[in-house]
PDB file of C-alpha atoms and ligand atoms in Angstrom:
ATOM      1  CA  MET A   1       0.000   0.000   0.000  1.00 94.00           C
ATOM      2  CA  ILE A   2       1.349   3.431  -0.894  1.00 95.00           C
ATOM      3  CA  ASN A   3       0.098   6.549   0.888  1.00 97.00           C
ATOM      4  CA  THR A   4       1.059  10.193   0.504  1.00 98.00           C
ATOM      5  CA  ILE A   5       1.790  11.490   3.997  1.00 98.00           C
ATOM      6  CA  GLY A   6       2.654  15.063   3.122  1.00 97.00           C
ATOM      7  CA  LYS A   7       3.943  17.423   0.510  1.00 98.00           C
ATOM      8  CA  SER A   8       7.303  19.145   0.449  1.00 97.00           C
ATOM      9  CA  ALA A   9       7.587  22.918   0.101  1.00 96.00           C
ATOM     10  CA  LYS A  10       8.223  22.414  -3.607  1.00 96.00           C
ATOM     11  CA  GLY A  11       5.085  20.302  -3.862  1.00 96.00           C
ATOM     12  CA  HIS A  12       6.658  16.855  -4.095  1.00 96.00           C
ATOM     13  CA  PRO A  13       4.547  14.126  -2.468  1.00 97.00           C
ATOM     14  CA  ILE A  14       6.192  12.305   0.454  1.00 98.00           C
ATOM     15  CA  LYS A  15       5.302   8.675  -0.044  1.00 98.00           C
ATOM     16  CA  LEU A  16       4.972   5.943   2.546  1.00 98.00           C
ATOM     17  CA  TYR A  17       5.081   2.307   1.482  1.00 97.00           C
ATOM     18  CA  SER A  18       3.499  -0.215   3.881  1.00 97.00           C
ATOM     19  CA  TYR A  19       3.561  -4.009   3.703  1.00 96.00           C
ATOM     20  CA  GLY A  20       2.423  -6.761   6.040  1.00 94.00           C
ATOM     21  CA  GLN A  21      -0.410  -7.418   8.468  1.00 91.00           C
ATOM     22  CA  ALA A  22      -1.958  -4.179   9.669  1.00 91.00           C
ATOM     23  CA  ASN A  23      -2.015  -5.397  13.280  1.00 93.00           C
ATOM     24  CA  ALA A  24       1.626  -6.582  13.356  1.00 95.00           C
ATOM     25  CA  PRO A  25       4.213  -4.465  15.208  1.00 96.00           C
ATOM     26  CA  GLN A  26       5.057  -1.425  13.076  1.00 97.00           C
ATOM     27  CA  VAL A  27       8.598  -0.682  11.954  1.00 98.00           C
ATOM     28  CA  LEU A  28       9.578   2.501  10.146  1.00 98.00           C
ATOM     29  CA  LEU A  29      12.601   3.101   7.904  1.00 98.00           C
ATOM     30  CA  TYR A  30      13.179   6.266   5.925  1.00 98.00           C
ATOM     31  CA  GLY A  31      15.682   7.092   3.204  1.00 97.00           C
ATOM     32  CA  LEU A  32      17.303  10.335   2.027  1.00 96.00           C
ATOM     33  CA  PRO A  33      16.645  12.354   5.183  1.00 97.00           C
ATOM     34  CA  ASP A  34      19.445  14.766   4.196  1.00 95.00           C
ATOM     35  CA  PRO A  35      20.858  15.758   0.792  1.00 92.00           C
ATOM     36  CA  GLY A  36      22.757  13.005  -0.969  1.00 90.00           C
ATOM     37  CA  GLU A  37      22.219  10.310   1.658  1.00 92.00           C
ATOM     38  CA  ALA A  38      21.327   7.633  -0.852  1.00 92.00           C
ATOM     39  CA  VAL A  39      22.646   4.526   0.926  1.00 94.00           C
ATOM     40  CA  GLY A  40      19.450   3.907   2.877  1.00 96.00           C
ATOM     41  CA  ALA A  41      17.181   4.622  -0.070  1.00 95.00           C
ATOM     42  CA  SER A  42      19.145   2.153  -2.203  1.00 94.00           C
ATOM     43  CA  GLY A  43      18.820  -0.461   0.546  1.00 96.00           C
ATOM     44  CA  LEU A  44      15.078   0.203   0.656  1.00 97.00           C
ATOM     45  CA  LEU A  45      14.869  -0.678  -3.024  1.00 96.00           C
ATOM     46  CA  GLY A  46      16.366  -4.075  -2.113  1.00 95.00           C
ATOM     47  CA  LEU A  47      13.864  -4.405   0.732  1.00 96.00           C
ATOM     48  CA  LEU A  48      11.025  -3.594  -1.644  1.00 95.00           C
ATOM     49  CA  ARG A  49      12.185  -6.273  -4.078  1.00 95.00           C
ATOM     50  CA  ALA A  50      12.366  -8.829  -1.242  1.00 96.00           C
ATOM     51  CA  LEU A  51       8.865  -7.962  -0.074  1.00 96.00           C
ATOM     52  CA  LYS A  52       7.496  -8.337  -3.594  1.00 95.00           C
ATOM     53  CA  ASP A  53       8.856 -11.912  -3.751  1.00 96.00           C
ATOM     54  CA  PRO A  54       6.274 -14.192  -2.074  1.00 94.00           C
ATOM     55  CA  HIS A  55       8.950 -16.852  -1.387  1.00 96.00           C
ATOM     56  CA  HIS A  56      11.449 -14.539   0.286  1.00 95.00           C
ATOM     57  CA  LEU A  57      12.465 -15.342   3.865  1.00 93.00           C
ATOM     58  CA  ILE A  58      11.709 -11.757   4.861  1.00 94.00           C
ATOM     59  CA  HIS A  59       8.049 -12.756   5.159  1.00 94.00           C
ATOM     60  CA  GLN A  60       8.960 -14.790   8.241  1.00 92.00           C
ATOM     61  CA  MET A  61       9.462 -11.521  10.098  1.00 93.00           C
ATOM     62  CA  ASN A  62       6.086 -10.720  11.566  1.00 92.00           C
ATOM     63  CA  VAL A  63       6.124  -6.932  11.315  1.00 96.00           C
ATOM     64  CA  ARG A  64       4.375  -4.313   9.287  1.00 97.00           C
ATOM     65  CA  TRP A  65       7.025  -2.651   7.176  1.00 97.00           C
ATOM     66  CA  ASN A  66       6.653   1.067   6.642  1.00 98.00           C
ATOM     67  CA  PHE A  67       9.211   2.905   4.609  1.00 97.00           C
ATOM     68  CA  ILE A  68       9.691   6.263   2.969  1.00 98.00           C
ATOM     69  CA  PRO A  69      12.097   5.871   0.035  1.00 96.00           C
ATOM     70  CA  CYS A  70      12.838   9.590  -0.150  1.00 96.00           C
ATOM     71  CA  LEU A  71      11.936  11.863   2.743  1.00 97.00           C
ATOM     72  CA  ASN A  72      13.729  15.058   1.765  1.00 97.00           C
ATOM     73  CA  ILE A  73      13.133  15.341  -1.958  1.00 95.00           C
ATOM     74  CA  ASP A  74      13.574  19.118  -2.176  1.00 95.00           C
ATOM     75  CA  ASP A  75      17.214  19.163  -1.075  1.00 94.00           C
ATOM     76  CA  GLN A  76      18.591  16.354  -3.216  1.00 93.00           C
ATOM     77  CA  PRO A  77      21.417  17.489  -5.509  1.00 88.00           C
ATOM     78  CA  ASN A  78      20.309  18.296  -9.059  1.00 86.00           C
ATOM     79  CA  ASP A  79      16.688  17.531  -8.116  1.00 82.00           C
ATOM     80  CA  GLY A  80      17.643  13.950  -7.317  1.00 81.00           C
ATOM     81  CA  LEU A  81      18.832  13.215 -10.832  1.00 82.00           C
ATOM     82  CA  THR A  82      22.483  12.727  -9.906  1.00 80.00           C
ATOM     83  CA  LEU A  83      24.427  11.694  -6.851  1.00 79.00           C
ATOM     84  CA  GLU A  84      27.177  13.992  -5.699  1.00 79.00           C
ATOM     85  CA  LEU A  85      29.097  14.904  -2.602  1.00 79.00           C
ATOM     86  CA  VAL A  86      27.228  17.613  -0.755  1.00 82.00           C
ATOM     87  CA  GLN A  87      27.811  19.370   2.486  1.00 82.00           C
ATOM     88  CA  LYS A  88      24.370  19.696   4.042  1.00 84.00           C
ATOM     89  CA  GLU A  89      23.239  22.896   5.699  1.00 88.00           C
ATOM     90  CA  GLN A  90      21.305  23.242   8.920  1.00 89.00           C
ATOM     91  CA  HIS A  91      18.021  24.269   7.278  1.00 91.00           C
ATOM     92  CA  GLN A  92      18.133  21.033   5.273  1.00 92.00           C
ATOM     93  CA  GLU A  93      18.215  18.729   8.293  1.00 94.00           C
ATOM     94  CA  VAL A  94      14.516  17.982   8.519  1.00 97.00           C
ATOM     95  CA  ASP A  95      15.034  15.567  11.422  1.00 98.00           C
ATOM     96  CA  TRP A  96      16.272  18.439  13.596  1.00 97.00           C
ATOM     97  CA  MET A  97      13.511  20.959  13.015  1.00 96.00           C
ATOM     98  CA  ILE A  98      10.679  20.030  15.325  1.00 96.00           C
ATOM     99  CA  GLU A  99      10.601  23.579  16.715  1.00 96.00           C
ATOM    100  CA  GLN A 100      10.171  25.059  13.220  1.00 96.00           C
ATOM    101  CA  PRO A 101       9.001  22.013  11.334  1.00 97.00           C
ATOM    102  CA  ARG A 102       9.341  21.674   7.619  1.00 98.00           C
ATOM    103  CA  PRO A 103       6.584  19.626   5.931  1.00 98.00           C
ATOM    104  CA  GLU A 104       8.900  16.586   6.006  1.00 98.00           C
ATOM    105  CA  THR A 105       9.345  16.993   9.783  1.00 98.00           C
ATOM    106  CA  SER A 106       5.591  17.260  10.347  1.00 98.00           C
ATOM    107  CA  ALA A 107       4.964  14.229   8.161  1.00 98.00           C
ATOM    108  CA  LEU A 108       7.350  12.174  10.325  1.00 98.00           C
ATOM    109  CA  LEU A 109       5.873  13.383  13.603  1.00 98.00           C
ATOM    110  CA  ASN A 110       2.318  12.618  12.455  1.00 98.00           C
ATOM    111  CA  LEU A 111       3.396   9.201  11.274  1.00 98.00           C
ATOM    112  CA  ASN A 112       5.041   8.521  14.625  1.00 98.00           C
ATOM    113  CA  ASP A 113       1.753   9.207  16.414  1.00 98.00           C
ATOM    114  CA  LEU A 114      -0.218   7.148  13.934  1.00 98.00           C
ATOM    115  CA  LEU A 115       2.022   4.068  13.855  1.00 98.00           C
ATOM    116  CA  ASN A 116       3.656   3.962  17.295  1.00 98.00           C
ATOM    117  CA  PRO A 117       6.627   2.172  15.705  1.00 98.00           C
ATOM    118  CA  VAL A 118       8.468  -0.370  17.865  1.00 97.00           C
ATOM    119  CA  PHE A 119      11.537   0.331  15.743  1.00 98.00           C
ATOM    120  CA  THR A 120      12.539   3.400  13.739  1.00 98.00           C
ATOM    121  CA  PHE A 121      15.556   3.515  11.459  1.00 98.00           C
ATOM    122  CA  PRO A 122      16.360   6.984  10.097  1.00 98.00           C
ATOM    123  CA  MET A 123      18.696   6.025   7.242  1.00 98.00           C
ATOM    124  CA  HIS A 124      21.366   8.688   7.584  1.00 96.00           C
ATOM    125  CA  ASP A 125      24.836   8.078   6.227  1.00 94.00           C
ATOM    126  CA  GLU A 126      28.197   9.764   5.982  1.00 90.00           C
ATOM    127  CA  PHE A 127      28.666   8.635   2.402  1.00 87.00           C
ATOM    128  CA  HIS A 128      27.557  11.990   1.050  1.00 81.00           C
ATOM    129  CA  CYS A 129      29.986  14.153   2.949  1.00 76.00           C
ATOM    130  CA  GLU A 130      33.527  15.005   2.087  1.00 70.00           C
ATOM    131  CA  GLU A 131      35.152  13.703   5.244  1.00 72.00           C
ATOM    132  CA  VAL A 132      35.665  10.002   5.820  1.00 79.00           C
ATOM    133  CA  LEU A 133      34.159   8.936   9.132  1.00 86.00           C
ATOM    134  CA  PRO A 134      34.164   5.286  10.193  1.00 93.00           C
ATOM    135  CA  CYS A 135      30.844   3.696  11.213  1.00 96.00           C
ATOM    136  CA  TYR A 136      29.031   4.864  14.327  1.00 97.00           C
ATOM    137  CA  PHE A 137      25.619   4.157  15.805  1.00 98.00           C
ATOM    138  CA  PRO A 138      23.447   6.704  17.588  1.00 98.00           C
ATOM    139  CA  VAL A 139      20.849   4.696  19.538  1.00 98.00           C
ATOM    140  CA  SER A 140      17.950   5.653  21.793  1.00 98.00           C
ATOM    141  CA  HIS A 141      18.043   2.798  24.307  1.00 97.00           C
ATOM    142  CA  GLU A 142      20.932   0.831  25.736  1.00 97.00           C
ATOM    143  CA  LEU A 143      21.463  -2.329  23.700  1.00 97.00           C
ATOM    144  CA  PRO A 144      22.497  -5.603  25.362  1.00 97.00           C
ATOM    145  CA  ASP A 145      26.095  -6.810  24.999  1.00 97.00           C
ATOM    146  CA  HIS A 146      25.407  -9.618  22.544  1.00 97.00           C
ATOM    147  CA  ILE A 147      23.544  -7.273  20.179  1.00 98.00           C
ATOM    148  CA  CYS A 148      26.395  -4.733  20.260  1.00 98.00           C
ATOM    149  CA  GLN A 149      28.823  -7.534  19.480  1.00 98.00           C
ATOM    150  CA  GLU A 150      26.685  -8.785  16.601  1.00 98.00           C
ATOM    151  CA  ILE A 151      26.504  -5.273  15.144  1.00 98.00           C
ATOM    152  CA  SER A 152      30.306  -5.012  15.350  1.00 98.00           C
ATOM    153  CA  THR A 153      30.543  -8.386  13.594  1.00 98.00           C
ATOM    154  CA  ILE A 154      28.268  -7.162  10.774  1.00 98.00           C
ATOM    155  CA  ILE A 155      30.398  -4.034  10.286  1.00 97.00           C
ATOM    156  CA  LYS A 156      33.620  -6.023  10.115  1.00 96.00           C
ATOM    157  CA  HIS A 157      32.053  -8.678   7.894  1.00 96.00           C
ATOM    158  CA  TYR A 158      31.345  -6.037   5.269  1.00 95.00           C
ATOM    159  CA  GLY A 159      34.880  -4.674   5.476  1.00 93.00           C
ATOM    160  CA  LEU A 160      34.020  -1.443   7.254  1.00 94.00           C
ATOM    161  CA  ASP A 161      35.651   0.175  10.263  1.00 94.00           C
ATOM    162  CA  ILE A 162      34.092   1.305  13.524  1.00 96.00           C
ATOM    163  CA  SER A 163      34.821   4.787  14.807  1.00 95.00           C
ATOM    164  CA  PRO A 164      37.672   4.786  17.322  1.00 93.00           C
ATOM    165  CA  ASP A 165      36.540   8.245  18.529  1.00 94.00           C
ATOM    166  CA  ILE A 166      32.983   7.400  19.538  1.00 96.00           C
ATOM    167  CA  ALA A 167      32.358   4.925  22.348  1.00 97.00           C
ATOM    168  CA  ASP A 168      29.597   4.414  24.876  1.00 97.00           C
ATOM    169  CA  ALA A 169      30.770   3.357  28.337  1.00 96.00           C
ATOM    170  CA  LYS A 170      28.429   0.346  28.343  1.00 97.00           C
ATOM    171  CA  MET A 171      27.743  -0.455  24.685  1.00 98.00           C
ATOM    172  CA  GLY A 172      31.306   0.035  23.479  1.00 97.00           C
ATOM    173  CA  GLN A 173      33.083   1.350  20.439  1.00 97.00           C
ATOM    174  CA  GLY A 174      30.985   3.111  17.815  1.00 98.00           C
ATOM    175  CA  PHE A 175      27.841   3.314  19.949  1.00 98.00           C
ATOM    176  CA  LEU A 176      26.464   6.680  20.968  1.00 97.00           C
ATOM    177  CA  ASP A 177      23.622   7.322  23.400  1.00 98.00           C
ATOM    178  CA  MET A 178      21.429   9.681  21.394  1.00 97.00           C
ATOM    179  CA  PHE A 179      20.361  11.522  24.492  1.00 97.00           C
ATOM    180  CA  ALA A 180      23.953  12.634  25.033  1.00 95.00           C
ATOM    181  CA  ILE A 181      23.719  14.670  21.804  1.00 94.00           C
ATOM    182  CA  ASN A 182      23.151  18.407  22.297  1.00 93.00           C
ATOM    183  CA  ASP A 183      19.611  19.575  21.503  1.00 94.00           C
ATOM    184  CA  ILE A 184      18.358  16.033  20.927  1.00 96.00           C
ATOM    185  CA  HIS A 185      14.945  17.237  22.111  1.00 95.00           C
ATOM    186  CA  LYS A 186      14.743  19.287  18.890  1.00 95.00           C
ATOM    187  CA  SER A 187      14.951  16.111  16.820  1.00 98.00           C
ATOM    188  CA  THR A 188      12.350  13.676  15.546  1.00 98.00           C
ATOM    189  CA  PHE A 189      14.535  10.942  17.068  1.00 98.00           C
ATOM    190  CA  ALA A 190      13.530  11.976  20.600  1.00 98.00           C
ATOM    191  CA  GLN A 191       9.873  11.644  19.590  1.00 98.00           C
ATOM    192  CA  PHE A 192      10.369   8.236  17.977  1.00 98.00           C
ATOM    193  CA  ALA A 193      12.211   7.095  21.110  1.00 98.00           C
ATOM    194  CA  LYS A 194       8.996   7.592  23.101  1.00 98.00           C
ATOM    195  CA  LYS A 195       7.424   4.806  21.058  1.00 98.00           C
ATOM    196  CA  GLY A 196      10.265   2.354  20.558  1.00 97.00           C
ATOM    197  CA  LEU A 197      13.886   1.774  19.659  1.00 98.00           C
ATOM    198  CA  VAL A 198      15.593   4.285  17.368  1.00 98.00           C
ATOM    199  CA  PHE A 199      18.827   3.208  15.714  1.00 98.00           C
ATOM    200  CA  ILE A 200      21.009   4.953  13.158  1.00 98.00           C
ATOM    201  CA  CYS A 201      23.827   3.213  11.316  1.00 98.00           C
ATOM    202  CA  GLU A 202      26.133   5.872   9.883  1.00 96.00           C
ATOM    203  CA  VAL A 203      28.213   4.308   7.128  1.00 95.00           C
ATOM    204  CA  PRO A 204      31.123   6.034   5.378  1.00 91.00           C
ATOM    205  CA  ARG A 205      32.367   6.601   1.892  1.00 85.00           C
ATOM    206  CA  LYS A 206      35.124   4.025   1.510  1.00 77.00           C
ATOM    207  CA  GLU A 207      36.513   3.749  -1.973  1.00 75.00           C
ATOM    208  CA  GLU A 208      37.711   0.152  -1.636  1.00 75.00           C
ATOM    209  CA  SER A 209      34.353  -1.083  -0.343  1.00 77.00           C
ATOM    210  CA  HIS A 210      31.562  -1.888  -2.811  1.00 85.00           C
ATOM    211  CA  HIS A 211      28.466   0.272  -2.364  1.00 87.00           C
ATOM    212  CA  LYS A 212      26.373  -2.863  -1.862  1.00 92.00           C
ATOM    213  CA  ASN A 213      28.290  -3.499   1.370  1.00 94.00           C
ATOM    214  CA  LEU A 214      27.046  -0.207   2.766  1.00 94.00           C
ATOM    215  CA  MET A 215      23.411  -1.020   2.029  1.00 95.00           C
ATOM    216  CA  ALA A 216      23.818  -4.587   3.295  1.00 96.00           C
ATOM    217  CA  THR A 217      25.371  -3.275   6.521  1.00 97.00           C
ATOM    218  CA  GLN A 218      22.435  -0.988   7.261  1.00 98.00           C
ATOM    219  CA  LEU A 219      19.818  -3.603   6.412  1.00 97.00           C
ATOM    220  CA  ALA A 220      21.583  -6.370   8.363  1.00 97.00           C
ATOM    221  CA  CYS A 221      21.639  -4.136  11.451  1.00 98.00           C
ATOM    222  CA  ALA A 222      17.941  -3.328  10.990  1.00 98.00           C
ATOM    223  CA  PHE A 223      16.980  -7.010  10.644  1.00 97.00           C
ATOM    224  CA  LEU A 224      19.068  -7.952  13.671  1.00 97.00           C
ATOM    225  CA  LEU A 225      17.399  -5.319  15.849  1.00 98.00           C
ATOM    226  CA  ILE A 226      13.869  -6.057  14.619  1.00 97.00           C
ATOM    227  CA  ASN A 227      14.386  -9.765  15.372  1.00 95.00           C
ATOM    228  CA  ALA A 228      15.745  -8.891  18.815  1.00 94.00           C
ATOM    229  CA  ILE A 229      12.698  -6.737  19.588  1.00 92.00           C
ATOM    230  CA  GLN A 230      10.385  -9.527  18.477  1.00 84.00           C
ATOM    231  CA  LEU A 231      12.131 -12.110  20.663  1.00 76.00           C
ATOM    232  CA  GLU A 232      11.709  -9.773  23.615  1.00 78.00           C
ATOM    233  CA  SER A 233       7.979  -9.269  23.164  1.00 71.00           C
TER     234      SER A 233
HETATM  235 ZN1   ZN B   1      22.135  12.720   7.639  1.00 70.43          ZN
END
């Protein structure tokens, strides 16, 4: 099912794709939150293909998938026709504007109230920016040891590095308690965290790593966490 959940300032529809039983736990993933952040959106295309295949193992996950392939259409370079390195500006960060919401921000906040997602994955990445930052993971709730270790294993499996500069005292290297970030209350993340787990997997531009590894890394982390939430409930 595809619904339009808002319109950008330039009049582009913001589309939400939903699959699965309506009464299953809701999960929300959204791509291209900032300019040029195409890793998540590309992964969502893979997710869409999997969901369209009736024999795919993904159907064993009892959740209702909700995803927005492109949240911030207005700020994509060259109207989204090409992919280029861009340095985003503050007024383009729709996730951080709940005090002066852009239409994209309002669409997310309304969706949060409507769905009450048990898991939200804002698909930010560091691929678009000109600096090379190793992987790091802002997260809304403390994750158990074995999950943190499995996430580290996924990152290494795909040939990526974990940030040596970011470390949570309990969760370890690469993990970052979202609520330690300045002004987090101005973000949509703080609102999503009231409903469920929020996890971000920032992946870098790394010339020697195939782009597919970046998408696979984000999706593998999402599947791991969704399965963990389901086992808990
Ligand atoms: Zn971003």
